[in-house]
XYZ file of C-alpha atoms in Angstrom:
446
model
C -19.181 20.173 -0.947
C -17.221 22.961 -2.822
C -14.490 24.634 -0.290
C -15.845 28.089 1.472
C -12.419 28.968 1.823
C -11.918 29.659 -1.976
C -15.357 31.446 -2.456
C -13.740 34.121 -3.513
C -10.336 34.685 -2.127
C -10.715 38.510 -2.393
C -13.799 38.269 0.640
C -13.113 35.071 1.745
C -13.214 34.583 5.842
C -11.167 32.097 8.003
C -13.052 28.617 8.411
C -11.819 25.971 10.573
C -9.596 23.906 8.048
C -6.155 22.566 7.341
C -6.934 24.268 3.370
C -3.834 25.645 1.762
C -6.575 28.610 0.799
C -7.304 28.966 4.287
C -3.823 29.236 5.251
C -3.550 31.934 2.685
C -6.541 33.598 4.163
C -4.936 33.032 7.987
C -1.350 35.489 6.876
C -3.517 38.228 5.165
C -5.781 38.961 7.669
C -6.234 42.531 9.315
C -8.853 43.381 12.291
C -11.630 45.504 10.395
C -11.601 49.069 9.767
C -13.014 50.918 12.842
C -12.261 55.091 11.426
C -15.580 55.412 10.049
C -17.547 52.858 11.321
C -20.229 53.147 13.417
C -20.658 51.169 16.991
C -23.384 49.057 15.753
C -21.298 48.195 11.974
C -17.894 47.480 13.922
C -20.449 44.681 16.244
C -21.645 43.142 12.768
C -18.132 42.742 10.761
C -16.603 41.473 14.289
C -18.892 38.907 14.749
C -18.996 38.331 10.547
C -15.603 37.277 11.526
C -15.869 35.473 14.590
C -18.420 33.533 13.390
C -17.277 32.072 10.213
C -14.364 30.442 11.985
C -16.329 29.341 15.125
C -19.317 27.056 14.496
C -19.698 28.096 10.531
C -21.826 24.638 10.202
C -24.254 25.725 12.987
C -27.087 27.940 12.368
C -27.052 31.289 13.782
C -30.440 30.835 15.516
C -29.302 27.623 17.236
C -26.055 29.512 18.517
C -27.838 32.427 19.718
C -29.844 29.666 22.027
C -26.290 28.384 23.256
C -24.527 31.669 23.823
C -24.012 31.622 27.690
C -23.052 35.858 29.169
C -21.272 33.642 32.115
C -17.529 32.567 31.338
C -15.649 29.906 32.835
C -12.167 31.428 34.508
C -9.552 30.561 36.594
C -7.940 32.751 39.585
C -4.672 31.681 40.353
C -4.260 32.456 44.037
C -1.067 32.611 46.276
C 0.132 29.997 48.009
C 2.529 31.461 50.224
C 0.147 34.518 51.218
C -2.292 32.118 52.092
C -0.435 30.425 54.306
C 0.911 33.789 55.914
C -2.922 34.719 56.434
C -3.508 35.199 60.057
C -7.262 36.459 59.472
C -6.375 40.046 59.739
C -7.334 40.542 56.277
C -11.290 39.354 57.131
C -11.587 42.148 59.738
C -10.357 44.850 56.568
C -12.725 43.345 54.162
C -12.521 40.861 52.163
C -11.665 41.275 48.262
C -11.010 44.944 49.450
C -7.463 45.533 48.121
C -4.611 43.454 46.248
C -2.366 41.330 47.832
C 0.308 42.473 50.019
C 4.041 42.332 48.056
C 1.950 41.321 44.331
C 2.727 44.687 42.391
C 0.103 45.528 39.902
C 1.968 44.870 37.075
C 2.700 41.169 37.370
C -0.317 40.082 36.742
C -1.594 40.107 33.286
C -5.106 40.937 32.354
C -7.673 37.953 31.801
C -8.843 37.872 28.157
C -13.072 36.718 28.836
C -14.232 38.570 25.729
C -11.686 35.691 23.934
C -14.096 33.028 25.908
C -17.493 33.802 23.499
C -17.365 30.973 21.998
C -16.400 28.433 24.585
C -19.971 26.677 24.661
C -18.974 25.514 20.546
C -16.033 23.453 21.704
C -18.296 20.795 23.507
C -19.676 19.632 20.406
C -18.507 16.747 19.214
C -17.122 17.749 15.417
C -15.516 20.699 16.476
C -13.589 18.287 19.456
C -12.701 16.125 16.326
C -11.021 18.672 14.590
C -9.387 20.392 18.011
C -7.982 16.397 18.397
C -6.469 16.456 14.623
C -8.577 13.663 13.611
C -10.106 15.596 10.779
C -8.760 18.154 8.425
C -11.875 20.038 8.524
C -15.202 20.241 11.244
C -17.084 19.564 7.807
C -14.842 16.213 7.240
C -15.289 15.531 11.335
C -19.129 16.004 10.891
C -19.174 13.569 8.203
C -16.923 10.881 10.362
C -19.887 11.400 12.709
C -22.598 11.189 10.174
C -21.331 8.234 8.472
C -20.967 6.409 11.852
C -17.348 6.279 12.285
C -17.293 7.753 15.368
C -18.200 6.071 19.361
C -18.708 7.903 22.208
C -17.562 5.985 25.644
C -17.875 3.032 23.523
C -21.568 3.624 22.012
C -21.678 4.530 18.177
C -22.808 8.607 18.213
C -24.320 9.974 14.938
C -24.945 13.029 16.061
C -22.162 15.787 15.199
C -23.898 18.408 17.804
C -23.920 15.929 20.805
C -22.625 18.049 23.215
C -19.600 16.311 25.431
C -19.426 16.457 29.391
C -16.021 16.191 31.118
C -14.564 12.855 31.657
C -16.185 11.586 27.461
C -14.274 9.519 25.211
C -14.762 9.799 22.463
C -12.842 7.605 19.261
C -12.569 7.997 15.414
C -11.372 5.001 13.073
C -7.843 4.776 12.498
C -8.149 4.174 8.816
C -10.597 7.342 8.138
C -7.827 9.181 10.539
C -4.677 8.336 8.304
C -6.956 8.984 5.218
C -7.894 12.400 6.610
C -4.387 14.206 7.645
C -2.454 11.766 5.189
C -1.274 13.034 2.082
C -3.801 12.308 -1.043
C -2.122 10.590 -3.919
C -0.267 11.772 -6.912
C -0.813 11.202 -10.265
C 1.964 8.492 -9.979
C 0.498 7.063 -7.350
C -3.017 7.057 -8.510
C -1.134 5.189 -12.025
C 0.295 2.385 -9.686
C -2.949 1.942 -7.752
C -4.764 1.114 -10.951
C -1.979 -1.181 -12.132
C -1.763 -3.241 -9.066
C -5.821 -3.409 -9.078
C -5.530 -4.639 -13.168
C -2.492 -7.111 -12.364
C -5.025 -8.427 -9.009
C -7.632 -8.699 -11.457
C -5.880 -10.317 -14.069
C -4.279 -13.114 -11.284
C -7.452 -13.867 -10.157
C -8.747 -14.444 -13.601
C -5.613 -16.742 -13.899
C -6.388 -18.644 -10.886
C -10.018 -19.232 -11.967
C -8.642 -20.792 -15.231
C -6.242 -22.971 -13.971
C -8.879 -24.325 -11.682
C -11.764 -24.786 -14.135
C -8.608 -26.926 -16.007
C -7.564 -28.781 -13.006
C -11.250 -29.261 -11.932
C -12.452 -30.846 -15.452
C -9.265 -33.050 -15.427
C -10.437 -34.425 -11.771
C -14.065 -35.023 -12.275
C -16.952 -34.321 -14.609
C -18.783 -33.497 -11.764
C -17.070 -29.857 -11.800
C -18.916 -29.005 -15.040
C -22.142 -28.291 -13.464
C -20.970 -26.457 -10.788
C -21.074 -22.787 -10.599
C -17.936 -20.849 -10.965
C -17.033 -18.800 -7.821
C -14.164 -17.014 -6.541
C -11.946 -19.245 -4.240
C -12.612 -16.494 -1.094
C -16.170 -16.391 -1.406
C -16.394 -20.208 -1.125
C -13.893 -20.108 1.735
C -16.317 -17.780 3.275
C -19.056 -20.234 2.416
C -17.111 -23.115 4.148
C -16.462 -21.051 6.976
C -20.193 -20.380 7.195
C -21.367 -24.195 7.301
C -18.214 -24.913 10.008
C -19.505 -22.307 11.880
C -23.532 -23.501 12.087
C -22.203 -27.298 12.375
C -20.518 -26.153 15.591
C -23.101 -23.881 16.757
C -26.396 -26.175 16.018
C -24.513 -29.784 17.082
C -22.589 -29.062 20.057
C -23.364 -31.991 22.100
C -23.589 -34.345 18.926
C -20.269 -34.000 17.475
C -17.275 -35.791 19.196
C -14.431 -34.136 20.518
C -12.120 -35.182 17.314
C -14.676 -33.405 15.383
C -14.720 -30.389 16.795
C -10.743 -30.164 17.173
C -10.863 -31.050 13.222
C -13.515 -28.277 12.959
C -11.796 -25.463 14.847
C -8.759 -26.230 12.970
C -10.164 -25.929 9.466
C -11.513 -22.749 10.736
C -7.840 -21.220 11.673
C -6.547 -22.684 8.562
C -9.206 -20.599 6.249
C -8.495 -17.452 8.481
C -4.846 -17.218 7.862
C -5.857 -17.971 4.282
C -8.342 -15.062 4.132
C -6.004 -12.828 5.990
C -3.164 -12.528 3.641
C -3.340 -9.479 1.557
C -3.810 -10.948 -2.729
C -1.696 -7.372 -3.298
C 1.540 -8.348 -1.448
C 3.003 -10.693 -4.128
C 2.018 -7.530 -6.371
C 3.708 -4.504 -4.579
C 6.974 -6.799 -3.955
C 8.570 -4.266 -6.546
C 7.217 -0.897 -4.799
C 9.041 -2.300 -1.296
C 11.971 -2.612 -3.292
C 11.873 0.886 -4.898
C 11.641 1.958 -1.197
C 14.236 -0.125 0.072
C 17.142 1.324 -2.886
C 16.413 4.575 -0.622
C 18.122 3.492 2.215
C 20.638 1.449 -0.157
C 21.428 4.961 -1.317
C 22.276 6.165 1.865
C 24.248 3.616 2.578
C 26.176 4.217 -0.569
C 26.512 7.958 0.525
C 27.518 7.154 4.150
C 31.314 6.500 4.315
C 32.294 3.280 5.637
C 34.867 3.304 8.493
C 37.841 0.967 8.983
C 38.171 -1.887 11.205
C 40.896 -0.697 12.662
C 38.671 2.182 14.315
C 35.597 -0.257 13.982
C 36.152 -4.031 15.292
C 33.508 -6.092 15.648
C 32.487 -9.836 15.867
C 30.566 -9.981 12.490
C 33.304 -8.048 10.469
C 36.497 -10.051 10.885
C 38.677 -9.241 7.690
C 42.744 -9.605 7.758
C 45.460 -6.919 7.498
C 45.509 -6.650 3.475
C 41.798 -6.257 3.123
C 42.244 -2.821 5.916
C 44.442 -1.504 3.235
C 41.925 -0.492 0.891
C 40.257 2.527 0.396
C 36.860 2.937 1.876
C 35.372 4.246 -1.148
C 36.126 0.571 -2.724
C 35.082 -1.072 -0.062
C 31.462 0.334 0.040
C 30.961 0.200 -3.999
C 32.519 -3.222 -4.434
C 29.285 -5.135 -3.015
C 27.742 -3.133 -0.840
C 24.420 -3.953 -3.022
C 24.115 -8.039 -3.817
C 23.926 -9.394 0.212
C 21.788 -6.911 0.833
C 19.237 -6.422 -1.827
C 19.167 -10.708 -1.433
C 18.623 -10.368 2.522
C 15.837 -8.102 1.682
C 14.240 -10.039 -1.073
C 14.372 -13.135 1.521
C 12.839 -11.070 4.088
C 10.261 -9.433 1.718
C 8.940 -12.835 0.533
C 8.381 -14.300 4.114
C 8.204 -11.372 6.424
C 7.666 -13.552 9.594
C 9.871 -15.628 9.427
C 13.220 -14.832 10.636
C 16.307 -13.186 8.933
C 18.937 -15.919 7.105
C 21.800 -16.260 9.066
C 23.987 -17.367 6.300
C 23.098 -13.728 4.424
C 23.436 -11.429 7.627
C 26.653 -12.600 8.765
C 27.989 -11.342 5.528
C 26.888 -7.911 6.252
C 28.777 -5.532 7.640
C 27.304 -3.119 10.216
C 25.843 -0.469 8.705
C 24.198 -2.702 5.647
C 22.653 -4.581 9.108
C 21.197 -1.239 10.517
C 20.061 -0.327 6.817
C 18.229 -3.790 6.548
C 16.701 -3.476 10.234
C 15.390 0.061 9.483
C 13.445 -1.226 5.890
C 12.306 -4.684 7.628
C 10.632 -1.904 10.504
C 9.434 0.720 7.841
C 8.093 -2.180 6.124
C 5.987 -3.572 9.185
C 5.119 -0.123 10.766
C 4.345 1.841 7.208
C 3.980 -0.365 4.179
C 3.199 0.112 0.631
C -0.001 -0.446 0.040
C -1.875 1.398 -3.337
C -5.434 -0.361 -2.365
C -5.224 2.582 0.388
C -7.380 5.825 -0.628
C -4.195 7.941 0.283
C -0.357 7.869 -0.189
C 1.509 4.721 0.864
C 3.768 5.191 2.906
C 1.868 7.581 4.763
C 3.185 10.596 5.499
C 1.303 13.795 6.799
C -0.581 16.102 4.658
C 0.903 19.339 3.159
C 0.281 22.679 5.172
C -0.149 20.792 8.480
C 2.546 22.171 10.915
C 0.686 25.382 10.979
C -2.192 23.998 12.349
C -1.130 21.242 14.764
C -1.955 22.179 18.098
C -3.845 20.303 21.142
C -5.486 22.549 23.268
C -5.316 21.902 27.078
C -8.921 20.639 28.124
C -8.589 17.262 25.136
C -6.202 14.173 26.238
C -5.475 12.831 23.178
C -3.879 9.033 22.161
C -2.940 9.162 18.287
C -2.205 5.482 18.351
C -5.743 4.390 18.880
C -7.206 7.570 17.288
C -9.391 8.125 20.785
C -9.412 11.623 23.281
C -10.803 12.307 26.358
C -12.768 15.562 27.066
C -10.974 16.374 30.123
C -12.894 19.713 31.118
C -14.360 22.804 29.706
C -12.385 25.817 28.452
C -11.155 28.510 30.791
C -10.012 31.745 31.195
C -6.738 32.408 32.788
C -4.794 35.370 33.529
C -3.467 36.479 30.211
C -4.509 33.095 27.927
C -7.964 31.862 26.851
C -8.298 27.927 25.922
C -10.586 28.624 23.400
C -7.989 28.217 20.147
C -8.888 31.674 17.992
C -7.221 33.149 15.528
C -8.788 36.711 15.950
C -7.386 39.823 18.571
C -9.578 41.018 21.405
C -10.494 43.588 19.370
C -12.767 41.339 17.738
C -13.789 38.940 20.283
C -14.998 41.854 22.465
C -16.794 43.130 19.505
C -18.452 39.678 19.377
C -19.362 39.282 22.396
C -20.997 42.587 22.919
C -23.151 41.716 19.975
C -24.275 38.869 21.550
C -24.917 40.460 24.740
C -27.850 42.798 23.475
C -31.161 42.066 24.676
C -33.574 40.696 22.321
């Protein structure tokens, strides 16, 4: 779907969307021109407005049917006057007058004209977007559509469901990262197509060297079909898995233990990534960024610096720090990290680290955890290593009624949207001029 936020820029209204265009749209705008309007036009362009940021994907018919004329708010009330209440204030009436010792003045207004369109937020692809799990209530409605959404654990396909306090509701990860992630360059999108021709092109390999290897073995290969070594791990995983489940009784213990373990074994076989022999070069492009650093950091002296792991003697102190750090501050630690790179669970060489000095250690340590946490990785639909979209500061905000956990991509509808004394929770980007415009509109009788 083409973005409404471009469409044209000249007219083009607010939506709810992390769009550059949008943000464009966001610094320019002006509350409408009231001089010669009448009551009834400034009603129209207010809600115009209104209602092209909030709930632009809902019909206008099935929003009139949800507008509620009865806001939630919140009166903050004083402790300490309550507890000085003796009753006296019952016999005067109560409600009758303010406070005793609150001036006027210290309490700011209540903005409920800012509260129209509180009923919108309980739908489910509009709390989506108010988590940051989509870059758009469009994008969020098609997380729903598609099924890539549960509601207290339930799959929900319904982007209007409308959520009650205490729902949690949870998005995929991967669509997550892939929707406020940065989208590829043209660089990136060249290295993504090499690594897929260079998979392709081992796997062809591997096929040929085993059609050789077979026909050496046995004639009995030649009538076989050719398949792809994972599909007939799969397939040998399959027949494990109905021996076990049709012959429980039958089979003796030894067989099952043999079972189970040919099971773990084609696991761990299926589980390794056929790209991480390939992208061995892109971890190292984004290791020599931290070897740079290192190369800019200045290294101290052992005399101010004295540690276990760097024991050097009194002629090796004498020189120059700049020598020090460019004589080999590259070999020991480009080989640590090719060790490291080629078996990442295994542990670090102990013959490799103790010739590192301190800071080539904390360099290593930080690419070892960038590589774990955030990994190269061109298979993924956006840039690896993931970093957030552009334009995104200016719209990441929480409001107060969501509970949200980024690391499992899941938020918890905590309550409905208030009113308090001088804030509204409902996240706007409009004045009260043109909220109370909007709601006046929508308080006519039909």
């Amino acid at each position: 779907m083409r973005n409404r936020a471009t469409t044209p820029l000249s007219k083009a209204k607010i939506r709810q969307s992390w769009s550059k265009y949008n943000l464009y749209n966001l610094s320019r705008f002006q509350n409408p021109y009231t001089g010669t309007k009448t009551f009834f036009q400034q009603k129209w362009a207010a809600k115009s407005a209104a209602r092209a940021y909030h709930g632009e994907q809902v019909r206008e018919s099935q929003w009139a049917r949800m507008f509620s004329r009865r806001i939630r708010s919140v009166v903050p009330m004083n402790t300490a006057q309550l507890a000085r209440d003796d009753g006296s204030q019952i016999s005067a009436g109560r409600g009758s007058g303010l406070e005793s010792g609150t001036p006027t003045s210290s309490v700011p207004p209540t903005p409920y004209t800012q509260m129209t369109f509180a009923p919108l937020e309980r739908r489910l692809d509009v709390a989506i977007f108010r988590a940051m799990f989509a870059s758009s209530t469009r994008q969020a409605r098609q997380f729903v559509v598609h099924g890539a959404v549960t509601v207290n654990g339930k799959k929900m396909r319904y982007p209007g469901y409308l959520l009650n306090p205490g729902d949690l509701f949870q998005v995929n990860p991967e669509l997550v990262m892939y929707a406020t992630g940065a989208p590829k360059d043209r660089h990136e999108r060249r290295e993504a197509r090499v690594a897929k021709k260079k998979a392709t092109e081992a796997e062809q390999a591997e096929e040929t060297e085993g059609k050789e290897t077979d026909e050496k073995k046995s004639e009995e290969s030649k009538d076989e079909k050719e398949e792809d070594p994972r599909e007939t791990l799969k397939a040998l995983l399959g027949q494990a898995k109905n021996i076990m489940a049709s012959s429980k009784d039958v089979l003796p213990a030894k067989r099952k233990q043999e079972l189970r373990g040919f099971q773990k074994a084609v696991r761990r076989v299926l589980s390794r990534s056929e790209a991480s022999i390939i992208l061995a070069g892109s971890l190292e492009e984004q290791f020599s960024e931290l070897i740079s650093l290192l190369k800019a950091k200045k290294v101290e002296t052992d005399g101010k610096k004295n540690t276990p792991r760097e024991r050097r003697s009194q002629e090796e102190e004498e020189i120059p720090s700049t020598e020090a750090s460019s004589a080999q501050p590259g070999e020991k630690l480009t080989e640590a990290f090719k060790a490291a790179a080629q078996n990442p669970n295994a542990e670090l060489d102990a013959e490799l680290t103790s010739e590192l000095t301190d800071d080539e250690f904390d360099v290593l340590k930080r690419a070892l955890v960038q590589m774990r946490d955030n990994p190269v990785d061109h298979s993924k639909p956006y840039a690896t290593p993931w970093r957030p979209r552009d334009y995104m500061s200016a719209f990441a905000f929480i409001p107060r009624y969501l509970e949200v956990n980024q690391n499992i991509c899941a938020a918890v509808y905590l309550r409905h949207p208030v009113a308090r004394p001088g804030i509204a929770e409902v996240p706007t980007p409009f004045g009260e001029p043109v909220g109370t415009a909007a709601f006046t509109w929508y308080l006519r009788r039909r």
